[in-house]
Amino acid sequence: MKKLNVAVIGAGFWGRNHIRVYKELPNANLSSICEVNSERLKAAVKEYQVKGYKNISDLLKRGDIDAVSI
């Protein structure tokens, strides 16, 4: 089964939970995170080793995203 490429928009309190869960799911691939707060984005990208975006438009230009969690 192909893994679902998921991006999470928002790395605040609930966003961090979404990020953690998608990273742990066997049929999901956490591909990227979008967060306007630079400090929060930097911390999440470092912790989860994924691509980070500050701008939603840049994130959505990717052709490999199957789902987005907000």
mmJSON file of the N, C-alpha and C atoms, coordinates in Angstrom:
{"data_MODEL":{"atom_site":{
"group_PDB":["ATOM","ATOM","ATOM","ATOM","ATOM","ATOM","ATOM","ATOM","ATOM","ATOM","ATOM","ATOM","ATOM","ATOM","ATOM","ATOM","ATOM","ATOM","ATOM","ATOM","ATOM","ATOM","ATOM","ATOM","ATOM","ATOM","ATOM","ATOM","ATOM","ATOM","ATOM","ATOM","ATOM","ATOM","ATOM","ATOM","ATOM","ATOM","ATOM","ATOM","ATOM","ATOM","ATOM","ATOM","ATOM","ATOM","ATOM","ATOM","ATOM","ATOM","ATOM","ATOM","ATOM","ATOM","ATOM","ATOM","ATOM","ATOM","ATOM","ATOM","ATOM","ATOM","ATOM","ATOM","ATOM","ATOM","ATOM","ATOM","ATOM","ATOM","ATOM","ATOM","ATOM","ATOM","ATOM","ATOM","ATOM","ATOM","ATOM","ATOM","ATOM","ATOM","ATOM","ATOM","ATOM","ATOM","ATOM","ATOM","ATOM","ATOM","ATOM","ATOM","ATOM","ATOM","ATOM","ATOM","ATOM","ATOM","ATOM","ATOM","ATOM","ATOM","ATOM","ATOM","ATOM","ATOM","ATOM","ATOM","ATOM","ATOM","ATOM","ATOM","ATOM","ATOM","ATOM","ATOM","ATOM","ATOM","ATOM","ATOM","ATOM","ATOM","ATOM","ATOM","ATOM","ATOM","ATOM","ATOM","ATOM","ATOM","ATOM","ATOM","ATOM","ATOM","ATOM","ATOM","ATOM","ATOM","ATOM","ATOM","ATOM","ATOM","ATOM","ATOM","ATOM","ATOM","ATOM","ATOM","ATOM","ATOM","ATOM","ATOM","ATOM","ATOM","ATOM","ATOM","ATOM","ATOM","ATOM","ATOM","ATOM","ATOM","ATOM","ATOM","ATOM","ATOM","ATOM","ATOM","ATOM","ATOM","ATOM","ATOM","ATOM","ATOM","ATOM","ATOM","ATOM","ATOM","ATOM","ATOM","ATOM","ATOM","ATOM","ATOM","ATOM","ATOM","ATOM","ATOM","ATOM","ATOM","ATOM","ATOM","ATOM","ATOM","ATOM","ATOM","ATOM","ATOM","ATOM","ATOM","ATOM","ATOM","ATOM","ATOM","ATOM","ATOM","ATOM","ATOM","ATOM","ATOM"],
"id":[1,2,3,4,5,6,7,8,9,10,11,12,13,14,15,16,17,18,19,20,21,22,23,24,25,26,27,28,29,30,31,32,33,34,35,36,37,38,39,40,41,42,43,44,45,46,47,48,49,50,51,52,53,54,55,56,57,58,59,60,61,62,63,64,65,66,67,68,69,70,71,72,73,74,75,76,77,78,79,80,81,82,83,84,85,86,87,88,89,90,91,92,93,94,95,96,97,98,99,100,101,102,103,104,105,106,107,108,109,110,111,112,113,114,115,116,117,118,119,120,121,122,123,124,125,126,127,128,129,130,131,132,133,134,135,136,137,138,139,140,141,142,143,144,145,146,147,148,149,150,151,152,153,154,155,156,157,158,159,160,161,162,163,164,165,166,167,168,169,170,171,172,173,174,175,176,177,178,179,180,181,182,183,184,185,186,187,188,189,190,191,192,193,194,195,196,197,198,199,200,201,202,203,204,205,206,207,208,209,210],
"type_symbol":["N","C","C","N","C","C","N","C","C","N","C","C","N","C","C","N","C","C","N","C","C","N","C","C","N","C","C","N","C","C","N","C","C","N","C","C","N","C","C","N","C","C","N","C","C","N","C","C","N","C","C","N","C","C","N","C","C","N","C","C","N","C","C","N","C","C","N","C","C","N","C","C","N","C","C","N","C","C","N","C","C","N","C","C","N","C","C","N","C","C","N","C","C","N","C","C","N","C","C","N","C","C","N","C","C","N","C","C","N","C","C","N","C","C","N","C","C","N","C","C","N","C","C","N","C","C","N","C","C","N","C","C","N","C","C","N","C","C","N","C","C","N","C","C","N","C","C","N","C","C","N","C","C","N","C","C","N","C","C","N","C","C","N","C","C","N","C","C","N","C","C","N","C","C","N","C","C","N","C","C","N","C","C","N","C","C","N","C","C","N","C","C","N","C","C","N","C","C","N","C","C","N","C","C","N","C","C","N","C","C"],
"label_atom_id":["N","CA","C","N","CA","C","N","CA","C","N","CA","C","N","CA","C","N","CA","C","N","CA","C","N","CA","C","N","CA","C","N","CA","C","N","CA","C","N","CA","C","N","CA","C","N","CA","C","N","CA","C","N","CA","C","N","CA","C","N","CA","C","N","CA","C","N","CA","C","N","CA","C","N","CA","C","N","CA","C","N","CA","C","N","CA","C","N","CA","C","N","CA","C","N","CA","C","N","CA","C","N","CA","C","N","CA","C","N","CA","C","N","CA","C","N","CA","C","N","CA","C","N","CA","C","N","CA","C","N","CA","C","N","CA","C","N","CA","C","N","CA","C","N","CA","C","N","CA","C","N","CA","C","N","CA","C","N","CA","C","N","CA","C","N","CA","C","N","CA","C","N","CA","C","N","CA","C","N","CA","C","N","CA","C","N","CA","C","N","CA","C","N","CA","C","N","CA","C","N","CA","C","N","CA","C","N","CA","C","N","CA","C","N","CA","C","N","CA","C","N","CA","C","N","CA","C","N","CA","C","N","CA","C","N","CA","C","N","CA","C","N","CA","C"],
"label_alt_id":[null,null,null,null,null,null,null,null,null,null,null,null,null,null,null,null,null,null,null,null,null,null,null,null,null,null,null,null,null,null,null,null,null,null,null,null,null,null,null,null,null,null,null,null,null,null,null,null,null,null,null,null,null,null,null,null,null,null,null,null,null,null,null,null,null,null,null,null,null,null,null,null,null,null,null,null,null,null,null,null,null,null,null,null,null,null,null,null,null,null,null,null,null,null,null,null,null,null,null,null,null,null,null,null,null,null,null,null,null,null,null,null,null,null,null,null,null,null,null,null,null,null,null,null,null,null,null,null,null,null,null,null,null,null,null,null,null,null,null,null,null,null,null,null,null,null,null,null,null,null,null,null,null,null,null,null,null,null,null,null,null,null,null,null,null,null,null,null,null,null,null,null,null,null,null,null,null,null,null,null,null,null,null,null,null,null,null,null,null,null,null,null,null,null,null,null,null,null,null,null,null,null,null,null,null,null,null,null,null,null],
"label_comp_id":["MET","MET","MET","LYS","LYS","LYS","LYS","LYS","LYS","LEU","LEU","LEU","ASN","ASN","ASN","VAL","VAL","VAL","ALA","ALA","ALA","VAL","VAL","VAL","ILE","ILE","ILE","GLY","GLY","GLY","ALA","ALA","ALA","GLY","GLY","GLY","PHE","PHE","PHE","TRP","TRP","TRP","GLY","GLY","GLY","ARG","ARG","ARG","ASN","ASN","ASN","HIS","HIS","HIS","ILE","ILE","ILE","ARG","ARG","ARG","VAL","VAL","VAL","TYR","TYR","TYR","LYS","LYS","LYS","GLU","GLU","GLU","LEU","LEU","LEU","PRO","PRO","PRO","ASN","ASN","ASN","ALA","ALA","ALA","ASN","ASN","ASN","LEU","LEU","LEU","SER","SER","SER","SER","SER","SER","ILE","ILE","ILE","CYS","CYS","CYS","GLU","GLU","GLU","VAL","VAL","VAL","ASN","ASN","ASN","SER","SER","SER","GLU","GLU","GLU","ARG","ARG","ARG","LEU","LEU","LEU","LYS","LYS","LYS","ALA","ALA","ALA","ALA","ALA","ALA","VAL","VAL","VAL","LYS","LYS","LYS","GLU","GLU","GLU","TYR","TYR","TYR","GLN","GLN","GLN","VAL","VAL","VAL","LYS","LYS","LYS","GLY","GLY","GLY","TYR","TYR","TYR","LYS","LYS","LYS","ASN","ASN","ASN","ILE","ILE","ILE","SER","SER","SER","ASP","ASP","ASP","LEU","LEU","LEU","LEU","LEU","LEU","LYS","LYS","LYS","ARG","ARG","ARG","GLY","GLY","GLY","ASP","ASP","ASP","ILE","ILE","ILE","ASP","ASP","ASP","ALA","ALA","ALA","VAL","VAL","VAL","SER","SER","SER","ILE","ILE","ILE"],
"label_asym_id":["A","A","A","A","A","A","A","A","A","A","A","A","A","A","A","A","A","A","A","A","A","A","A","A","A","A","A","A","A","A","A","A","A","A","A","A","A","A","A","A","A","A","A","A","A","A","A","A","A","A","A","A","A","A","A","A","A","A","A","A","A","A","A","A","A","A","A","A","A","A","A","A","A","A","A","A","A","A","A","A","A","A","A","A","A","A","A","A","A","A","A","A","A","A","A","A","A","A","A","A","A","A","A","A","A","A","A","A","A","A","A","A","A","A","A","A","A","A","A","A","A","A","A","A","A","A","A","A","A","A","A","A","A","A","A","A","A","A","A","A","A","A","A","A","A","A","A","A","A","A","A","A","A","A","A","A","A","A","A","A","A","A","A","A","A","A","A","A","A","A","A","A","A","A","A","A","A","A","A","A","A","A","A","A","A","A","A","A","A","A","A","A","A","A","A","A","A","A","A","A","A","A","A","A","A","A","A","A","A","A"],
"label_entity_id":["1","1","1","1","1","1","1","1","1","1","1","1","1","1","1","1","1","1","1","1","1","1","1","1","1","1","1","1","1","1","1","1","1","1","1","1","1","1","1","1","1","1","1","1","1","1","1","1","1","1","1","1","1","1","1","1","1","1","1","1","1","1","1","1","1","1","1","1","1","1","1","1","1","1","1","1","1","1","1","1","1","1","1","1","1","1","1","1","1","1","1","1","1","1","1","1","1","1","1","1","1","1","1","1","1","1","1","1","1","1","1","1","1","1","1","1","1","1","1","1","1","1","1","1","1","1","1","1","1","1","1","1","1","1","1","1","1","1","1","1","1","1","1","1","1","1","1","1","1","1","1","1","1","1","1","1","1","1","1","1","1","1","1","1","1","1","1","1","1","1","1","1","1","1","1","1","1","1","1","1","1","1","1","1","1","1","1","1","1","1","1","1","1","1","1","1","1","1","1","1","1","1","1","1","1","1","1","1","1","1"],
"label_seq_id":[1,1,1,2,2,2,3,3,3,4,4,4,5,5,5,6,6,6,7,7,7,8,8,8,9,9,9,10,10,10,11,11,11,12,12,12,13,13,13,14,14,14,15,15,15,16,16,16,17,17,17,18,18,18,19,19,19,20,20,20,21,21,21,22,22,22,23,23,23,24,24,24,25,25,25,26,26,26,27,27,27,28,28,28,29,29,29,30,30,30,31,31,31,32,32,32,33,33,33,34,34,34,35,35,35,36,36,36,37,37,37,38,38,38,39,39,39,40,40,40,41,41,41,42,42,42,43,43,43,44,44,44,45,45,45,46,46,46,47,47,47,48,48,48,49,49,49,50,50,50,51,51,51,52,52,52,53,53,53,54,54,54,55,55,55,56,56,56,57,57,57,58,58,58,59,59,59,60,60,60,61,61,61,62,62,62,63,63,63,64,64,64,65,65,65,66,66,66,67,67,67,68,68,68,69,69,69,70,70,70],
"pdbx_PDB_ins_code":[null,null,null,null,null,null,null,null,null,null,null,null,null,null,null,null,null,null,null,null,null,null,null,null,null,null,null,null,null,null,null,null,null,null,null,null,null,null,null,null,null,null,null,null,null,null,null,null,null,null,null,null,null,null,null,null,null,null,null,null,null,null,null,null,null,null,null,null,null,null,null,null,null,null,null,null,null,null,null,null,null,null,null,null,null,null,null,null,null,null,null,null,null,null,null,null,null,null,null,null,null,null,null,null,null,null,null,null,null,null,null,null,null,null,null,null,null,null,null,null,null,null,null,null,null,null,null,null,null,null,null,null,null,null,null,null,null,null,null,null,null,null,null,null,null,null,null,null,null,null,null,null,null,null,null,null,null,null,null,null,null,null,null,null,null,null,null,null,null,null,null,null,null,null,null,null,null,null,null,null,null,null,null,null,null,null,null,null,null,null,null,null,null,null,null,null,null,null,null,null,null,null,null,null,null,null,null,null,null,null],
"Cartn_x":[0.838,0.0,0.884,0.548,1.292,0.992,2.029,1.836,1.221,0.36,-0.284,0.653,1.022,1.883,1.038,1.319,0.517,1.359,0.753,1.351,0.471,1.088,0.334,0.515,-0.607,-0.573,-0.869,0.108,-0.004,0.761,1.678,2.487,2.322,1.122,0.801,0.47,-0.315,-0.614,-1.212,-2.35,-2.976,-2.204,-1.597,-0.797,0.344,0.984,2.07,1.554,0.343,-0.252,-0.5,-1.016,-1.227,0.099,1.116,2.443,2.955,2.877,3.362,2.614,1.292,0.485,0.768,0.816,1.097,2.49,3.419,4.769,4.771,3.876,3.832,2.971,2.043,1.144,1.907,1.731,2.487,2.091,0.87,0.424,0.459,1.108,1.227,2.692,2.99,4.327,4.193,4.654,4.633,5.666,5.207,6.128,6.552,5.692,6.043,5.126,5.605,4.889,4.864,3.748,3.647,3.273,4.05,3.825,4.367,3.576,4.01,5.002,4.97,5.889,7.239,8.26,9.582,10.188,10.078,10.654,9.978,8.646,7.873,8.163,8.258,8.546,9.926,10.901,12.273,12.344,11.674,11.694,11.028,9.888,9.166,9.952,10.532,11.329,12.538,13.174,14.335,13.938,12.842,12.418,11.938,11.205,10.589,11.295,12.333,13.156,12.327,11.505,10.701,10.899,10.422,10.519,9.547,9.973,9.131,8.84,7.66,7.23,6.57,6.81,6.125,4.898,4.854,3.805,3.003,1.707,0.85,0.936,1.039,1.119,2.322,3.451,4.653,4.451,3.819,3.538,2.646,1.589,0.618,1.146,2.268,2.892,3.532,3.778,4.356,3.373,3.867,3.005,2.802,3.453,3.405,2.553,1.799,0.973,-0.38,-0.729,-2.017,-3.098,-2.698,-3.656,-3.014,-3.862,-3.4,-4.229,-3.562,-4.219,-4.056,-5.178,-5.141,-5.544],
"Cartn_y":[-1.178,0.0,1.244,2.204,3.46,4.318,4.909,5.811,7.124,7.692,8.961,10.092,10.971,12.112,13.225,13.554,14.513,15.726,16.899,18.137,18.657,19.247,19.831,21.34,22.061,23.518,23.932,24.574,25.02,24.097,24.666,23.878,24.389,24.881,25.3,24.083,24.266,23.182,21.967,22.135,20.998,20.585,21.523,21.193,20.256,20.473,19.585,18.161,18.036,16.704,16.051,16.82,16.285,15.836,16.657,16.339,15.025,14.902,13.699,12.451,12.558,11.398,10.998,11.951,11.606,11.011,11.458,10.897,9.438,9.08,7.734,6.752,7.241,6.352,5.574,4.258,3.457,3.697,4.143,4.36,5.825,6.655,8.078,8.48,9.441,10.01,11.51,11.969,13.4,14.047,14.787,15.324,16.757,17.539,18.936,19.575,20.727,21.509,22.954,23.62,25.043,25.778,26.808,27.576,28.985,30.012,31.396,31.858,31.243,31.604,30.927,31.722,31.196,30.289,30.67,29.872,28.504,28.524,27.285,26.378,26.978,26.218,25.579,26.357,25.848,24.669,24.78,23.709,22.438,22.583,21.418,20.734,21.517,20.962,20.204,20.776,20.119,18.814,18.847,17.668,16.532,16.873,15.835,15.605,16.378,16.172,16.17,17.212,17.369,18.773,18.997,20.304,21.268,22.506,23.512,24.68,25.239,26.379,27.409,28.691,29.773,30.223,29.909,30.378,29.196,29.226,28.126,27.957,29.054,28.971,28.155,28.34,27.574,26.089,25.787,24.399,23.738,24.432,23.848,23.71,24.325,24.171,22.793,22.131,20.775,19.86,18.998,18.082,16.748,16.553,15.237,15.171,16.217,16.234,15.579,14.547,13.87,14.432,14.934,15.437,16.527,17.426,18.499,18.478,18.587,18.653,20.082,20.69,22.084,22.103],
"Cartn_z":[0.0,0.0,0.0,-0.858,-0.937,0.295,0.839,1.973,1.492,2.308,2.024,2.455,1.522,1.844,2.456,3.718,4.474,4.854,4.726,5.21,6.337,7.339,8.453,8.412,8.453,8.498,9.929,10.536,11.925,12.855,13.61,14.541,15.968,16.26,17.621,18.473,19.512,20.444,19.736,19.033,18.358,17.125,16.436,15.264,15.602,16.734,17.161,17.382,17.886,18.053,16.699,15.75,14.397,13.794,13.928,13.39,13.988,15.288,15.97,15.502,15.425,15.036,13.591,12.677,11.276,11.125,11.926,11.874,12.34,13.253,13.814,13.014,12.211,11.473,10.394,10.324,9.362,7.906,7.651,6.274,5.85,6.666,6.354,6.329,5.476,5.409,5.664,6.82,7.113,6.211,5.209,4.217,4.506,5.163,5.398,6.431,6.925,7.929,7.453,7.64,7.33,8.611,8.947,10.183,9.978,10.309,10.11,11.17,12.344,13.414,13.162,12.892,12.525,13.584,14.836,15.926,16.027,15.961,16.04,14.848,13.661,12.45,12.531,12.937,13.047,14.023,15.16,16.165,15.638,14.964,14.441,13.331,12.44,11.335,11.882,12.884,13.485,14.177,14.918,15.669,14.759,13.692,12.857,11.518,11.245,10.037,8.757,8.581,7.378,6.815,5.62,4.981,5.646,5.832,6.461,5.54,5.659,4.859,5.754,5.468,6.171,5.393,4.107,3.23,2.685,2.867,2.404,0.894,0.166,-1.301,-1.742,-1.075,-1.41,-1.113,-0.002,0.362,-0.687,-1.088,-2.008,-3.431,-3.75,-5.071,-5.23,-4.115,-4.183,-4.888,-5.705,-6.434,-5.763,-4.614,-3.982,-2.718,-2.409,-1.209,-1.527,-0.766,-0.936,-0.022,1.149,2.138,2.969,3.475,4.341,5.617,6.746,8.04,8.561,8.943,9.42,10.879],
"occupancy":[1.0,1.0,1.0,1.0,1.0,1.0,1.0,1.0,1.0,1.0,1.0,1.0,1.0,1.0,1.0,1.0,1.0,1.0,1.0,1.0,1.0,1.0,1.0,1.0,1.0,1.0,1.0,1.0,1.0,1.0,1.0,1.0,1.0,1.0,1.0,1.0,1.0,1.0,1.0,1.0,1.0,1.0,1.0,1.0,1.0,1.0,1.0,1.0,1.0,1.0,1.0,1.0,1.0,1.0,1.0,1.0,1.0,1.0,1.0,1.0,1.0,1.0,1.0,1.0,1.0,1.0,1.0,1.0,1.0,1.0,1.0,1.0,1.0,1.0,1.0,1.0,1.0,1.0,1.0,1.0,1.0,1.0,1.0,1.0,1.0,1.0,1.0,1.0,1.0,1.0,1.0,1.0,1.0,1.0,1.0,1.0,1.0,1.0,1.0,1.0,1.0,1.0,1.0,1.0,1.0,1.0,1.0,1.0,1.0,1.0,1.0,1.0,1.0,1.0,1.0,1.0,1.0,1.0,1.0,1.0,1.0,1.0,1.0,1.0,1.0,1.0,1.0,1.0,1.0,1.0,1.0,1.0,1.0,1.0,1.0,1.0,1.0,1.0,1.0,1.0,1.0,1.0,1.0,1.0,1.0,1.0,1.0,1.0,1.0,1.0,1.0,1.0,1.0,1.0,1.0,1.0,1.0,1.0,1.0,1.0,1.0,1.0,1.0,1.0,1.0,1.0,1.0,1.0,1.0,1.0,1.0,1.0,1.0,1.0,1.0,1.0,1.0,1.0,1.0,1.0,1.0,1.0,1.0,1.0,1.0,1.0,1.0,1.0,1.0,1.0,1.0,1.0,1.0,1.0,1.0,1.0,1.0,1.0,1.0,1.0,1.0,1.0,1.0,1.0,1.0,1.0,1.0,1.0,1.0,1.0],
"B_iso_or_equiv":[0.0,0.0,0.0,0.0,0.0,0.0,0.0,0.0,0.0,0.0,0.0,0.0,0.0,0.0,0.0,0.0,0.0,0.0,0.0,0.0,0.0,0.0,0.0,0.0,0.0,0.0,0.0,0.0,0.0,0.0,0.0,0.0,0.0,0.0,0.0,0.0,0.0,0.0,0.0,0.0,0.0,0.0,0.0,0.0,0.0,0.0,0.0,0.0,0.0,0.0,0.0,0.0,0.0,0.0,0.0,0.0,0.0,0.0,0.0,0.0,0.0,0.0,0.0,0.0,0.0,0.0,0.0,0.0,0.0,0.0,0.0,0.0,0.0,0.0,0.0,0.0,0.0,0.0,0.0,0.0,0.0,0.0,0.0,0.0,0.0,0.0,0.0,0.0,0.0,0.0,0.0,0.0,0.0,0.0,0.0,0.0,0.0,0.0,0.0,0.0,0.0,0.0,0.0,0.0,0.0,0.0,0.0,0.0,0.0,0.0,0.0,0.0,0.0,0.0,0.0,0.0,0.0,0.0,0.0,0.0,0.0,0.0,0.0,0.0,0.0,0.0,0.0,0.0,0.0,0.0,0.0,0.0,0.0,0.0,0.0,0.0,0.0,0.0,0.0,0.0,0.0,0.0,0.0,0.0,0.0,0.0,0.0,0.0,0.0,0.0,0.0,0.0,0.0,0.0,0.0,0.0,0.0,0.0,0.0,0.0,0.0,0.0,0.0,0.0,0.0,0.0,0.0,0.0,0.0,0.0,0.0,0.0,0.0,0.0,0.0,0.0,0.0,0.0,0.0,0.0,0.0,0.0,0.0,0.0,0.0,0.0,0.0,0.0,0.0,0.0,0.0,0.0,0.0,0.0,0.0,0.0,0.0,0.0,0.0,0.0,0.0,0.0,0.0,0.0,0.0,0.0,0.0,0.0,0.0,0.0],
"pdbx_formal_charge":[null,null,null,null,null,null,null,null,null,null,null,null,null,null,null,null,null,null,null,null,null,null,null,null,null,null,null,null,null,null,null,null,null,null,null,null,null,null,null,null,null,null,null,null,null,null,null,null,null,null,null,null,null,null,null,null,null,null,null,null,null,null,null,null,null,null,null,null,null,null,null,null,null,null,null,null,null,null,null,null,null,null,null,null,null,null,null,null,null,null,null,null,null,null,null,null,null,null,null,null,null,null,null,null,null,null,null,null,null,null,null,null,null,null,null,null,null,null,null,null,null,null,null,null,null,null,null,null,null,null,null,null,null,null,null,null,null,null,null,null,null,null,null,null,null,null,null,null,null,null,null,null,null,null,null,null,null,null,null,null,null,null,null,null,null,null,null,null,null,null,null,null,null,null,null,null,null,null,null,null,null,null,null,null,null,null,null,null,null,null,null,null,null,null,null,null,null,null,null,null,null,null,null,null,null,null,null,null,null,null],
"auth_seq_id":[1,1,1,2,2,2,3,3,3,4,4,4,5,5,5,6,6,6,7,7,7,8,8,8,9,9,9,10,10,10,11,11,11,12,12,12,13,13,13,14,14,14,15,15,15,16,16,16,17,17,17,18,18,18,19,19,19,20,20,20,21,21,21,22,22,22,23,23,23,24,24,24,25,25,25,26,26,26,27,27,27,28,28,28,29,29,29,30,30,30,31,31,31,32,32,32,33,33,33,34,34,34,35,35,35,36,36,36,37,37,37,38,38,38,39,39,39,40,40,40,41,41,41,42,42,42,43,43,43,44,44,44,45,45,45,46,46,46,47,47,47,48,48,48,49,49,49,50,50,50,51,51,51,52,52,52,53,53,53,54,54,54,55,55,55,56,56,56,57,57,57,58,58,58,59,59,59,60,60,60,61,61,61,62,62,62,63,63,63,64,64,64,65,65,65,66,66,66,67,67,67,68,68,68,69,69,69,70,70,70],
"auth_comp_id":["MET","MET","MET","LYS","LYS","LYS","LYS","LYS","LYS","LEU","LEU","LEU","ASN","ASN","ASN","VAL","VAL","VAL","ALA","ALA","ALA","VAL","VAL","VAL","ILE","ILE","ILE","GLY","GLY","GLY","ALA","ALA","ALA","GLY","GLY","GLY","PHE","PHE","PHE","TRP","TRP","TRP","GLY","GLY","GLY","ARG","ARG","ARG","ASN","ASN","ASN","HIS","HIS","HIS","ILE","ILE","ILE","ARG","ARG","ARG","VAL","VAL","VAL","TYR","TYR","TYR","LYS","LYS","LYS","GLU","GLU","GLU","LEU","LEU","LEU","PRO","PRO","PRO","ASN","ASN","ASN","ALA","ALA","ALA","ASN","ASN","ASN","LEU","LEU","LEU","SER","SER","SER","SER","SER","SER","ILE","ILE","ILE","CYS","CYS","CYS","GLU","GLU","GLU","VAL","VAL","VAL","ASN","ASN","ASN","SER","SER","SER","GLU","GLU","GLU","ARG","ARG","ARG","LEU","LEU","LEU","LYS","LYS","LYS","ALA","ALA","ALA","ALA","ALA","ALA","VAL","VAL","VAL","LYS","LYS","LYS","GLU","GLU","GLU","TYR","TYR","TYR","GLN","GLN","GLN","VAL","VAL","VAL","LYS","LYS","LYS","GLY","GLY","GLY","TYR","TYR","TYR","LYS","LYS","LYS","ASN","ASN","ASN","ILE","ILE","ILE","SER","SER","SER","ASP","ASP","ASP","LEU","LEU","LEU","LEU","LEU","LEU","LYS","LYS","LYS","ARG","ARG","ARG","GLY","GLY","GLY","ASP","ASP","ASP","ILE","ILE","ILE","ASP","ASP","ASP","ALA","ALA","ALA","VAL","VAL","VAL","SER","SER","SER","ILE","ILE","ILE"],
"auth_asym_id":["A","A","A","A","A","A","A","A","A","A","A","A","A","A","A","A","A","A","A","A","A","A","A","A","A","A","A","A","A","A","A","A","A","A","A","A","A","A","A","A","A","A","A","A","A","A","A","A","A","A","A","A","A","A","A","A","A","A","A","A","A","A","A","A","A","A","A","A","A","A","A","A","A","A","A","A","A","A","A","A","A","A","A","A","A","A","A","A","A","A","A","A","A","A","A","A","A","A","A","A","A","A","A","A","A","A","A","A","A","A","A","A","A","A","A","A","A","A","A","A","A","A","A","A","A","A","A","A","A","A","A","A","A","A","A","A","A","A","A","A","A","A","A","A","A","A","A","A","A","A","A","A","A","A","A","A","A","A","A","A","A","A","A","A","A","A","A","A","A","A","A","A","A","A","A","A","A","A","A","A","A","A","A","A","A","A","A","A","A","A","A","A","A","A","A","A","A","A","A","A","A","A","A","A","A","A","A","A","A","A"],
"auth_atom_id":["N","CA","C","N","CA","C","N","CA","C","N","CA","C","N","CA","C","N","CA","C","N","CA","C","N","CA","C","N","CA","C","N","CA","C","N","CA","C","N","CA","C","N","CA","C","N","CA","C","N","CA","C","N","CA","C","N","CA","C","N","CA","C","N","CA","C","N","CA","C","N","CA","C","N","CA","C","N","CA","C","N","CA","C","N","CA","C","N","CA","C","N","CA","C","N","CA","C","N","CA","C","N","CA","C","N","CA","C","N","CA","C","N","CA","C","N","CA","C","N","CA","C","N","CA","C","N","CA","C","N","CA","C","N","CA","C","N","CA","C","N","CA","C","N","CA","C","N","CA","C","N","CA","C","N","CA","C","N","CA","C","N","CA","C","N","CA","C","N","CA","C","N","CA","C","N","CA","C","N","CA","C","N","CA","C","N","CA","C","N","CA","C","N","CA","C","N","CA","C","N","CA","C","N","CA","C","N","CA","C","N","CA","C","N","CA","C","N","CA","C","N","CA","C","N","CA","C","N","CA","C","N","CA","C","N","CA","C","N","CA","C","N","CA","C"],
"pdbx_PDB_model_num":[1,1,1,1,1,1,1,1,1,1,1,1,1,1,1,1,1,1,1,1,1,1,1,1,1,1,1,1,1,1,1,1,1,1,1,1,1,1,1,1,1,1,1,1,1,1,1,1,1,1,1,1,1,1,1,1,1,1,1,1,1,1,1,1,1,1,1,1,1,1,1,1,1,1,1,1,1,1,1,1,1,1,1,1,1,1,1,1,1,1,1,1,1,1,1,1,1,1,1,1,1,1,1,1,1,1,1,1,1,1,1,1,1,1,1,1,1,1,1,1,1,1,1,1,1,1,1,1,1,1,1,1,1,1,1,1,1,1,1,1,1,1,1,1,1,1,1,1,1,1,1,1,1,1,1,1,1,1,1,1,1,1,1,1,1,1,1,1,1,1,1,1,1,1,1,1,1,1,1,1,1,1,1,1,1,1,1,1,1,1,1,1,1,1,1,1,1,1,1,1,1,1,1,1,1,1,1,1,1,1]
}}}
